[in-house]
XYZ file of C-alpha atoms in Angstrom:
605
model
C -4.440 -18.009 17.527
C -2.005 -17.077 20.299
C -2.274 -13.522 21.516
C 0.846 -11.407 21.167
C 0.408 -7.973 22.643
C 1.178 -5.447 19.903
C 1.089 -1.971 21.410
C 0.757 0.506 18.584
C 3.336 3.048 19.644
C 2.347 6.432 18.347
C 4.696 8.593 16.387
C 6.725 11.564 17.531
C 6.412 11.325 21.311
C 7.522 14.503 23.009
C 8.364 15.532 26.531
C 9.334 18.393 28.876
C 10.161 18.932 32.549
C 8.738 20.676 35.571
C 6.192 20.226 38.342
C 3.299 18.619 36.515
C 1.020 17.627 39.370
C -0.023 14.136 40.362
C 0.554 11.913 37.328
C -1.692 8.833 37.213
C -0.457 5.243 37.126
C -2.185 2.128 35.863
C -4.354 0.005 38.093
C -4.187 -3.345 36.293
C -6.430 -5.081 38.829
C -9.369 -4.901 36.403
C -7.459 -7.564 34.462
C -5.808 -9.471 37.349
C -4.725 -8.419 40.824
C -1.257 -10.032 40.651
C 0.904 -12.384 38.609
C -0.070 -15.242 40.938
C -3.749 -14.243 41.304
C -6.086 -17.273 41.653
C -8.218 -15.848 38.799
C -5.204 -15.856 36.460
C -4.292 -19.444 37.366
C -7.940 -20.437 36.916
C -8.086 -18.786 33.465
C -4.886 -20.532 32.371
C -6.318 -23.906 33.393
C -9.607 -23.111 31.654
C -7.801 -22.018 28.493
C -5.761 -25.223 28.281
C -8.839 -27.442 28.543
C -11.012 -25.166 26.355
C -8.474 -25.289 23.511
C -8.142 -29.076 23.781
C -11.912 -29.681 23.841
C -12.482 -27.224 20.975
C -10.034 -29.152 18.785
C -11.573 -32.477 19.862
C -15.118 -31.316 19.075
C -14.502 -29.579 15.761
C -11.304 -30.686 14.006
C -12.227 -32.333 10.707
C -15.924 -31.608 11.303
C -16.514 -27.956 10.266
C -17.986 -28.986 6.899
C -20.680 -31.034 8.698
C -21.906 -28.230 10.992
C -25.319 -26.677 10.451
C -25.852 -22.919 11.051
C -26.526 -23.332 14.796
C -23.490 -25.569 15.180
C -21.255 -23.104 13.320
C -22.514 -20.283 15.562
C -21.729 -22.273 18.726
C -18.270 -23.088 17.333
C -17.654 -19.382 16.559
C -18.784 -18.280 20.033
C -16.508 -20.831 21.707
C -13.597 -19.590 19.580
C -14.413 -16.003 20.556
C -14.447 -16.901 24.267
C -11.001 -18.513 23.937
C -9.783 -15.346 22.187
C -11.076 -13.190 25.025
C -9.472 -15.169 27.856
C -6.137 -15.427 26.007
C -6.313 -11.694 25.259
C -6.919 -10.817 28.912
C -3.940 -12.909 30.051
C -1.513 -11.459 27.495
C -2.775 -7.895 27.990
C -2.000 -8.152 31.704
C 1.471 -9.637 31.109
C 2.264 -7.182 28.313
C 1.140 -4.038 30.131
C 3.138 -4.990 33.242
C 6.166 -5.496 31.002
C 5.791 -2.117 29.247
C 5.678 -0.360 32.627
C 9.257 -1.547 33.160
C 10.942 -3.369 30.291
C 14.192 -3.543 32.293
C 12.618 -5.719 34.997
C 13.801 -9.283 34.316
C 10.928 -10.811 36.318
C 8.305 -8.993 34.213
C 10.056 -9.971 30.983
C 10.221 -13.624 32.075
C 6.572 -13.605 33.201
C 5.437 -12.323 29.794
C 7.676 -14.717 27.869
C 6.610 -17.758 29.916
C 2.916 -16.937 29.442
C 3.442 -16.420 25.716
C 5.060 -19.859 25.499
C 2.163 -21.460 27.387
C -0.486 -19.735 25.283
C 1.260 -20.710 22.065
C 1.341 -24.318 23.262
C -2.326 -24.273 24.318
C -3.580 -22.640 21.122
C -1.570 -24.660 18.578
C -4.409 -27.252 18.333
C -6.711 -24.406 17.161
C -4.750 -23.700 13.986
C -7.054 -26.113 12.117
C -10.010 -23.711 12.516
C -9.002 -21.072 9.961
C -7.452 -23.686 7.648
C -10.590 -25.826 7.547
C -12.813 -22.783 7.288
C -10.942 -21.709 4.172
C -11.587 -25.086 2.542
C -15.376 -24.609 2.747
C -17.030 -23.495 -0.518
C -18.415 -19.927 -0.588
C -21.972 -21.054 -1.317
C -21.906 -23.426 1.683
C -21.033 -20.566 4.053
C -23.506 -18.198 2.373
C -26.274 -20.731 2.982
C -25.336 -20.927 6.692
C -25.361 -17.108 6.982
C -28.786 -16.962 5.307
C -30.121 -19.483 7.812
C -28.945 -17.800 11.031
C -28.759 -14.010 11.485
C -26.629 -14.304 14.659
C -24.036 -16.228 12.650
C -24.339 -13.769 9.711
C -23.200 -10.993 12.075
C -19.757 -12.651 12.046
C -19.504 -12.600 8.223
C -16.873 -9.772 8.258
C -14.652 -11.987 10.470
C -15.069 -14.945 8.123
C -14.372 -12.654 5.129
C -11.113 -11.450 6.691
C -10.023 -15.018 7.489
C -10.910 -16.107 3.940
C -8.933 -13.231 2.428
C -5.872 -15.307 3.459
C -7.204 -18.363 1.590
C -4.931 -17.957 -1.478
C -1.871 -17.731 0.810
C -2.613 -20.671 3.093
C -0.080 -23.470 3.605
C -0.619 -27.080 4.658
C -2.115 -27.723 8.092
C 1.158 -29.146 9.384
C 3.168 -26.169 8.106
C 0.702 -23.668 9.610
C 1.014 -25.365 13.009
C 4.812 -25.243 12.744
C 4.730 -21.506 11.918
C 2.331 -20.889 14.796
C 4.766 -22.544 17.213
C 7.710 -20.614 15.741
C 5.954 -17.268 16.365
C 7.608 -16.928 19.775
C 11.019 -16.777 18.071
C 10.001 -13.655 16.131
C 8.725 -12.216 19.410
C 12.164 -12.660 20.939
C 13.640 -10.267 18.342
C 10.943 -7.714 19.185
C 11.812 -8.028 22.862
C 15.517 -7.638 22.118
C 14.663 -4.400 20.292
C 12.418 -3.102 23.140
C 14.922 -3.928 25.855
C 17.862 -2.478 23.912
C 15.991 0.787 23.300
C 14.828 1.076 26.918
C 18.358 0.419 28.196
C 20.189 2.928 25.970
C 22.091 5.734 27.671
C 22.849 9.055 25.992
C 25.709 11.304 27.067
C 24.418 14.878 26.829
C 27.161 17.324 27.860
C 28.480 14.849 30.436
C 25.013 13.994 31.808
C 23.543 10.527 31.242
C 19.949 10.479 29.986
C 17.399 7.911 28.757
C 15.851 7.976 25.286
C 12.679 9.928 26.182
C 14.565 12.744 27.888
C 17.079 12.923 25.034
C 14.409 12.990 22.308
C 12.727 15.744 24.294
C 15.785 17.953 23.851
C 15.021 18.143 20.111
C 12.097 20.443 20.909
C 13.952 22.716 23.378
C 13.994 26.481 22.777
C 17.777 26.617 23.314
C 19.441 25.576 20.022
C 22.603 24.333 21.722
C 20.510 21.920 23.823
C 18.775 20.654 20.682
C 22.128 20.093 19.002
C 23.529 18.315 22.076
C 20.478 16.024 22.141
C 20.674 15.226 18.419
C 24.410 14.496 18.559
C 23.965 12.277 21.640
C 21.215 10.317 19.834
C 23.390 9.910 16.737
C 26.397 8.833 18.793
C 24.519 6.170 20.804
C 22.535 4.857 17.819
C 25.796 4.588 15.842
C 27.443 2.616 18.676
C 24.473 0.210 18.716
C 23.710 0.185 15.004
C 24.953 -3.385 14.483
C 22.362 -4.713 16.943
C 19.555 -2.761 15.267
C 20.741 -3.836 11.798
C 20.725 -7.452 12.979
C 17.140 -7.126 14.283
C 15.949 -5.529 11.022
C 17.796 -8.023 8.827
C 16.363 -10.970 10.753
C 12.797 -9.648 10.880
C 12.811 -8.689 7.189
C 14.302 -12.070 6.203
C 11.758 -13.955 8.304
C 8.999 -11.976 6.592
C 10.469 -12.625 3.135
C 10.588 -16.387 3.814
C 6.983 -16.392 5.107
C 5.761 -14.309 2.151
C 7.598 -16.519 -0.362
C 6.146 -19.704 1.073
C 2.675 -18.169 1.147
C 3.010 -16.817 -2.377
C 2.297 -13.232 -1.362
C 3.097 -10.940 -4.296
C 4.627 -8.098 -2.238
C 5.983 -7.567 1.311
C 3.061 -5.145 1.874
C 0.300 -7.629 0.893
C -0.116 -9.101 4.389
C -0.513 -5.648 5.941
C -3.069 -4.561 3.322
C -5.063 -7.768 3.921
C -4.950 -7.248 7.701
C -6.039 -3.628 7.202
C -8.870 -4.669 4.913
C -7.706 -2.063 2.406
C -6.989 -2.357 -1.310
C -3.341 -1.883 -2.431
C -4.439 0.731 -4.977
C -6.014 2.858 -2.208
C -2.709 2.863 -0.283
C -0.829 3.593 -3.499
C -3.155 6.555 -4.241
C -2.527 7.891 -0.714
C 1.238 7.409 -0.996
C 1.433 9.098 -4.411
C -0.765 12.027 -3.341
C 1.470 12.694 -0.316
C 4.779 12.329 -2.196
C 3.485 14.670 -4.924
C 2.565 17.149 -2.184
C 6.008 17.180 -0.478
C 6.988 20.488 -2.182
C 3.636 22.113 -1.264
C 3.715 20.869 2.340
C 7.011 20.038 4.090
C 9.387 21.829 1.686
C 7.308 25.035 1.809
C 6.696 24.913 5.569
C 10.309 24.224 6.556
C 11.514 27.058 4.301
C 9.131 29.346 6.210
C 10.343 27.941 9.532
C 14.020 28.530 8.615
C 13.119 32.181 8.021
C 11.419 32.436 11.455
C 14.479 30.879 13.083
C 16.776 33.278 11.177
C 18.594 30.413 9.455
C 19.750 29.944 5.857
C 19.683 26.170 6.252
C 18.235 24.053 9.059
C 19.886 21.136 10.823
C 17.887 18.080 11.822
C 17.778 19.382 15.395
C 15.805 22.400 14.174
C 12.954 20.365 12.666
C 10.879 20.228 15.858
C 12.283 23.424 17.389
C 9.782 25.772 19.034
C 9.309 29.103 17.257
C 11.348 32.052 18.629
C 8.157 33.771 19.837
C 6.996 30.616 21.642
C 6.982 30.673 25.434
C 8.296 27.662 27.294
C 5.045 27.050 29.135
C 4.610 23.768 30.979
C 1.072 22.434 31.214
C 0.406 20.623 34.484
C -1.607 17.391 34.345
C -4.890 18.805 35.785
C -4.895 21.551 33.135
C -4.150 19.049 30.358
C -7.064 16.913 31.549
C -9.396 19.939 31.552
C -8.357 21.085 28.051
C -8.982 17.672 26.500
C -12.164 16.917 28.451
C -13.631 20.334 27.554
C -12.809 19.823 23.860
C -14.391 16.364 23.886
C -17.427 17.573 25.841
C -18.016 20.562 23.545
C -18.201 18.206 20.571
C -20.570 15.827 22.357
C -21.104 15.201 26.107
C -21.137 11.450 25.384
C -17.510 11.683 24.304
C -16.399 13.299 27.588
C -18.405 10.685 29.494
C -16.534 7.876 27.725
C -13.167 9.557 28.399
C -13.726 10.383 32.087
C -12.901 6.944 33.628
C -9.441 7.005 32.044
C -8.579 9.819 34.468
C -10.467 8.647 37.540
C -10.009 4.848 37.471
C -6.301 4.234 36.783
C -6.591 3.621 33.038
C -3.681 5.994 32.216
C 0.006 5.602 33.061
C 1.414 9.081 32.417
C 4.840 9.670 34.008
C 8.299 9.104 32.525
C 10.064 6.346 34.448
C 13.304 4.396 34.067
C 12.717 1.312 31.926
C 9.196 2.314 30.884
C 8.417 1.855 27.188
C 8.967 5.109 25.273
C 6.289 6.837 23.213
C 2.571 6.453 23.736
C -0.154 3.916 22.993
C -3.712 2.878 23.814
C -4.128 -0.879 24.241
C -7.740 -2.122 23.952
C -7.152 -5.271 26.091
C -10.429 -7.247 25.762
C -14.058 -6.258 25.300
C -15.163 -7.352 28.787
C -12.527 -5.077 30.383
C -11.416 -1.646 29.076
C -8.472 0.009 27.306
C -5.305 1.290 28.995
C -3.366 4.358 27.812
C 0.412 4.744 28.169
C 1.993 8.211 27.914
C 5.348 9.743 28.718
C 3.883 13.068 29.821
C 6.244 15.927 30.572
C 4.051 18.970 30.082
C 4.542 20.430 26.597
C 1.574 21.496 24.437
C 2.393 18.566 22.143
C 1.983 16.232 25.117
C -1.573 17.554 25.526
C -2.169 16.655 21.873
C -0.732 13.173 22.509
C -3.141 12.788 25.447
C -6.038 13.858 23.174
C -4.820 11.386 20.541
C -4.544 8.372 22.849
C -7.858 9.164 24.559
C -9.428 9.169 21.091
C -8.166 5.610 20.648
C -9.541 4.734 24.074
C -12.999 6.173 23.338
C -13.052 4.348 19.986
C -12.064 1.069 21.640
C -14.763 1.462 24.304
C -17.453 2.147 21.702
C -16.344 -0.714 19.439
C -16.318 -3.167 22.386
C -20.077 -3.569 21.906
C -19.302 -5.605 18.777
C -17.714 -8.382 20.863
C -14.165 -9.707 20.790
C -13.963 -10.822 17.172
C -15.679 -7.821 15.560
C -14.434 -4.983 17.764
C -10.923 -4.763 16.357
C -10.676 -1.887 13.872
C -8.391 -2.252 10.838
C -5.299 -0.068 11.223
C -6.409 2.289 8.455
C -9.459 3.279 10.510
C -7.841 2.771 13.919
C -6.356 6.286 13.775
C -9.708 7.999 12.988
C -10.917 8.771 16.511
C -7.423 9.573 17.795
C -6.658 12.132 15.076
C -10.212 13.538 15.316
C -9.751 13.934 19.087
C -6.522 15.822 18.415
C -8.269 18.089 15.896
C -11.047 18.899 18.399
C -8.459 19.717 21.064
C -6.423 21.834 18.653
C -9.457 23.844 17.511
C -10.444 24.360 21.175
C -6.949 25.634 22.054
C -6.801 27.776 18.885
C -10.125 29.474 19.672
C -8.680 30.446 23.070
C -5.531 32.045 21.573
C -4.928 35.460 23.192
C -3.299 37.167 20.159
C -1.894 36.640 16.656
C 1.432 35.550 18.069
C -0.111 32.719 20.073
C -2.341 31.808 17.117
C 0.703 31.630 14.842
C 2.567 29.376 17.285
C -0.429 27.053 17.550
C -1.025 26.910 13.785
C 2.667 26.165 13.205
C 2.553 23.419 15.854
C -0.464 21.853 14.180
C 1.170 22.005 10.745
C 4.269 20.312 12.190
C 2.168 17.590 13.783
C 0.370 17.027 10.483
C 3.659 16.900 8.570
C 4.954 14.425 11.162
C 1.782 12.363 10.757
C 1.456 12.488 6.969
C 4.772 13.369 5.298
C 7.078 11.667 7.809
C 5.000 8.489 7.985
C 4.773 8.115 4.199
C 8.558 8.663 4.062
C 8.839 5.918 6.723
C 6.596 3.690 4.573
C 8.834 4.280 1.541
C 11.891 3.464 3.698
C 10.305 0.155 4.745
C 9.360 -0.678 1.155
C 12.973 -0.054 0.085
C 14.368 -1.976 3.084
C 12.289 -5.118 2.470
C 12.959 -4.976 -1.264
C 16.726 -4.610 -0.697
C 16.776 -7.418 1.908
C 15.465 -9.831 -0.733
C 18.822 -9.377 -2.461
C 20.820 -10.390 0.634
C 22.066 -9.255 4.047
C 22.100 -5.469 4.522
C 25.002 -3.793 6.281
C 24.280 -0.875 8.645
C 25.617 1.426 5.894
C 23.124 -0.047 3.420
C 20.206 0.650 5.775
C 21.558 4.128 6.580
C 21.658 4.958 2.852
C 18.030 3.859 2.368
C 16.993 6.044 5.318
C 18.774 9.115 3.985
C 17.277 8.706 0.505
C 13.733 9.214 1.870
C 14.730 11.904 4.378
C 16.172 14.288 1.793
C 13.205 13.778 -0.528
C 10.548 14.329 2.138
C 12.089 17.123 4.241
C 13.341 19.229 1.335
C 16.385 21.266 0.312
C 16.469 23.570 3.356
C 17.972 20.801 5.560
C 21.555 19.780 6.255
C 22.156 16.406 7.900
C 24.667 15.931 10.700
C 26.857 12.805 10.851
C 24.893 10.222 12.856
C 21.442 11.211 11.563
C 21.666 8.354 9.066
C 21.082 5.941 12.006
C 17.834 7.517 13.256
C 15.814 4.674 11.697
C 17.091 2.515 14.556
C 14.685 3.594 17.306
C 11.337 3.532 15.459
C 9.355 0.614 16.933
C 6.811 0.248 14.110
C 9.436 -1.128 11.729
C 10.040 -4.024 14.128
C 6.646 -4.587 15.779
C 4.254 -3.959 12.887
C 5.913 -3.686 9.459
C 4.197 -1.197 7.125
C 1.947 0.043 9.947
C 3.066 3.621 9.403
C 0.851 4.416 6.431
C -2.131 4.055 8.783
C -1.174 7.417 10.347
C -1.293 9.217 6.995
C -4.488 7.344 6.110
C -6.044 8.402 9.426
C -4.948 12.025 9.124
C -6.204 12.377 5.557
C -9.463 10.691 6.451
C -9.990 12.877 9.522
C -9.192 16.069 7.620
C -11.883 15.127 5.124
C -14.259 14.166 7.973
C -13.618 17.405 9.845
C -14.293 19.405 6.673
C -17.618 17.519 6.376
C -18.363 18.392 10.041
C -17.668 22.095 9.409
C -19.766 22.114 6.249
C -22.723 20.276 7.796
C -22.604 19.932 11.610
C -26.278 18.919 11.799
C -26.504 15.213 12.741
C -22.743 14.689 12.356
C -22.183 13.426 15.916
C -24.607 10.515 15.603
C -23.069 9.396 12.299
C -19.600 9.731 13.872
C -20.556 7.606 16.903
C -22.113 4.975 14.624
C -18.850 4.798 12.683
C -16.816 4.240 15.877
C -19.290 1.697 17.263
C -18.936 -0.368 14.076
C -15.392 -1.410 15.054
C -14.205 -3.931 12.486
C -17.691 -4.948 11.350
C -17.696 -2.768 8.204
C -15.355 -1.887 5.336
C -14.034 1.685 5.044
C -16.313 2.268 2.009
C -19.432 1.498 4.087
C -18.235 3.555 7.059
C -17.467 6.674 5.016
C -20.555 6.534 2.753
C -22.887 8.330 5.251
C -20.479 11.304 5.128
C -20.378 11.315 1.296
C -16.673 10.315 1.338
C -14.803 7.611 -0.602
C -11.147 6.773 0.139
C -10.707 4.949 -3.182
C -11.176 8.256 -5.031
C -7.687 9.811 -5.541
C -9.261 13.274 -5.082
C -10.232 12.230 -1.535
C -6.583 12.418 -0.419
C -6.083 15.814 -2.055
C -9.008 17.107 0.021
C -7.253 16.010 3.232
C -3.896 17.431 2.151
C -5.484 20.754 1.179
C -6.385 21.316 4.850
C -2.658 21.252 5.732
C -1.944 23.579 2.782
C -4.676 25.912 4.057
C -2.957 26.177 7.445
C 0.392 26.939 5.724
C -1.402 29.587 3.622
C -2.656 31.198 6.842
C 0.879 31.206 8.272
C 2.300 32.793 5.108
C -0.439 35.428 5.182
C 0.591 36.345 8.753
C 4.115 37.224 7.581
């Protein structure tokens, strides 16, 4: 298949200002030294001929292969995957450093076109594979243990078997993929180019979002109103993108016979719909015990009867506006990782010393934060927009967790390293929890402890409550789009219906807030991704409780889980810890950790 870089932008990026020290930038030379590097041109030539010869050698012949032949075929396919992944990672990362640079955008688009053209002849592979009888494949696996190692990959491919179209139609859809990409690029470039008028000063999206967590309430209000004003001016463009993407998905799903818009995501995540439903229901049922209760408490701290949306991420009145310079942020996270296990700090260290992090806020740079694994014979790259707030330190801990996970899983090889989204957030959220506990243990007094606990509760609400509300919004959006074109007002109304339910009665909503769905990249890049955050948070809360109850031997089991990458199902991965995500009580255990923190905050009143 053609590689389309899908950076998984993490939720709730934050920022600040001040002298933060020497912020690192990416060194992409571990992929390629330049856009015209001889190695890149060589790999493109190799890829074109490798795809052609693969199709020539195997099309129409998979059923005749013995176990050794099927293994060789699989290894050749994996090698093609790796070279294509390296090329698109390089093009994509360059683009995300400056999405306003026309040359970078063209370079990425041109390469995507070429790779789509080269890899179209490979579409037969999954289609033919899915026509093989189960017992035929089982016999091949029994014959060759090296081939049997790839069974999870074959299982995931074959999960799509009921939804497969004709060979000709699948090739057509493969070629048309670049059109969907164009809508994603339109979204990215529109977002990166937006300007926000804050009290007569023009700001970009990162700086403006940052104002929502300023101590000064008037600055928060100015930021929120500027966001609402600019999103409202551009809402037709964002509505067009969402309408088109949702319609394209509806057409694809209808042709494939997928029963729900979410089915494709659940299959890709290797998770059962009922597990996601149990998670969703547990969180929605907990809204009154979590977000409604916490925000009522926060309104009291802020001395407000009702809160406006610009108060949601406000610092507490007793919070100091401390900026954390980059060297200190690095030390905090590295110490937290090292205290848990020196191996973890060792895996994280090269990110700081070898140009694997791009940290500063720059004009045109993609907003938010992500860790992109690239390919297993290279290493991951982390993108941040670091501006020195405590939450930025948590974002660093989060993305480094992804990076450590990706490095450990790389040992599985290209096809088995990729972790389903439901488990992809495990190491990142665990890394955050380690960093939080480290910072909490160093709190100087009750005041500082209270501020840190409140910050953690807010992050957890943002990760669990907000993301499940986002998931419900997407479910409603895709369902409504099946009935016809949605106006901006239609989409706004869907957004507000989940906001009021999830945030609770203490909030008022300013005019313009109804458009805040417009800037969230997950809805465009990876529909229904957002539940993975809540899944990851709930899972990590349960894991961390297991660590506290029985620390003996936990680290080795934890490392084994990360090393497994995508080679095992979540049931197998959680079994050594005595956990089972299909048990509805499992989610209550995770949510009770958030409740426990709110209990502590109430007790401090």
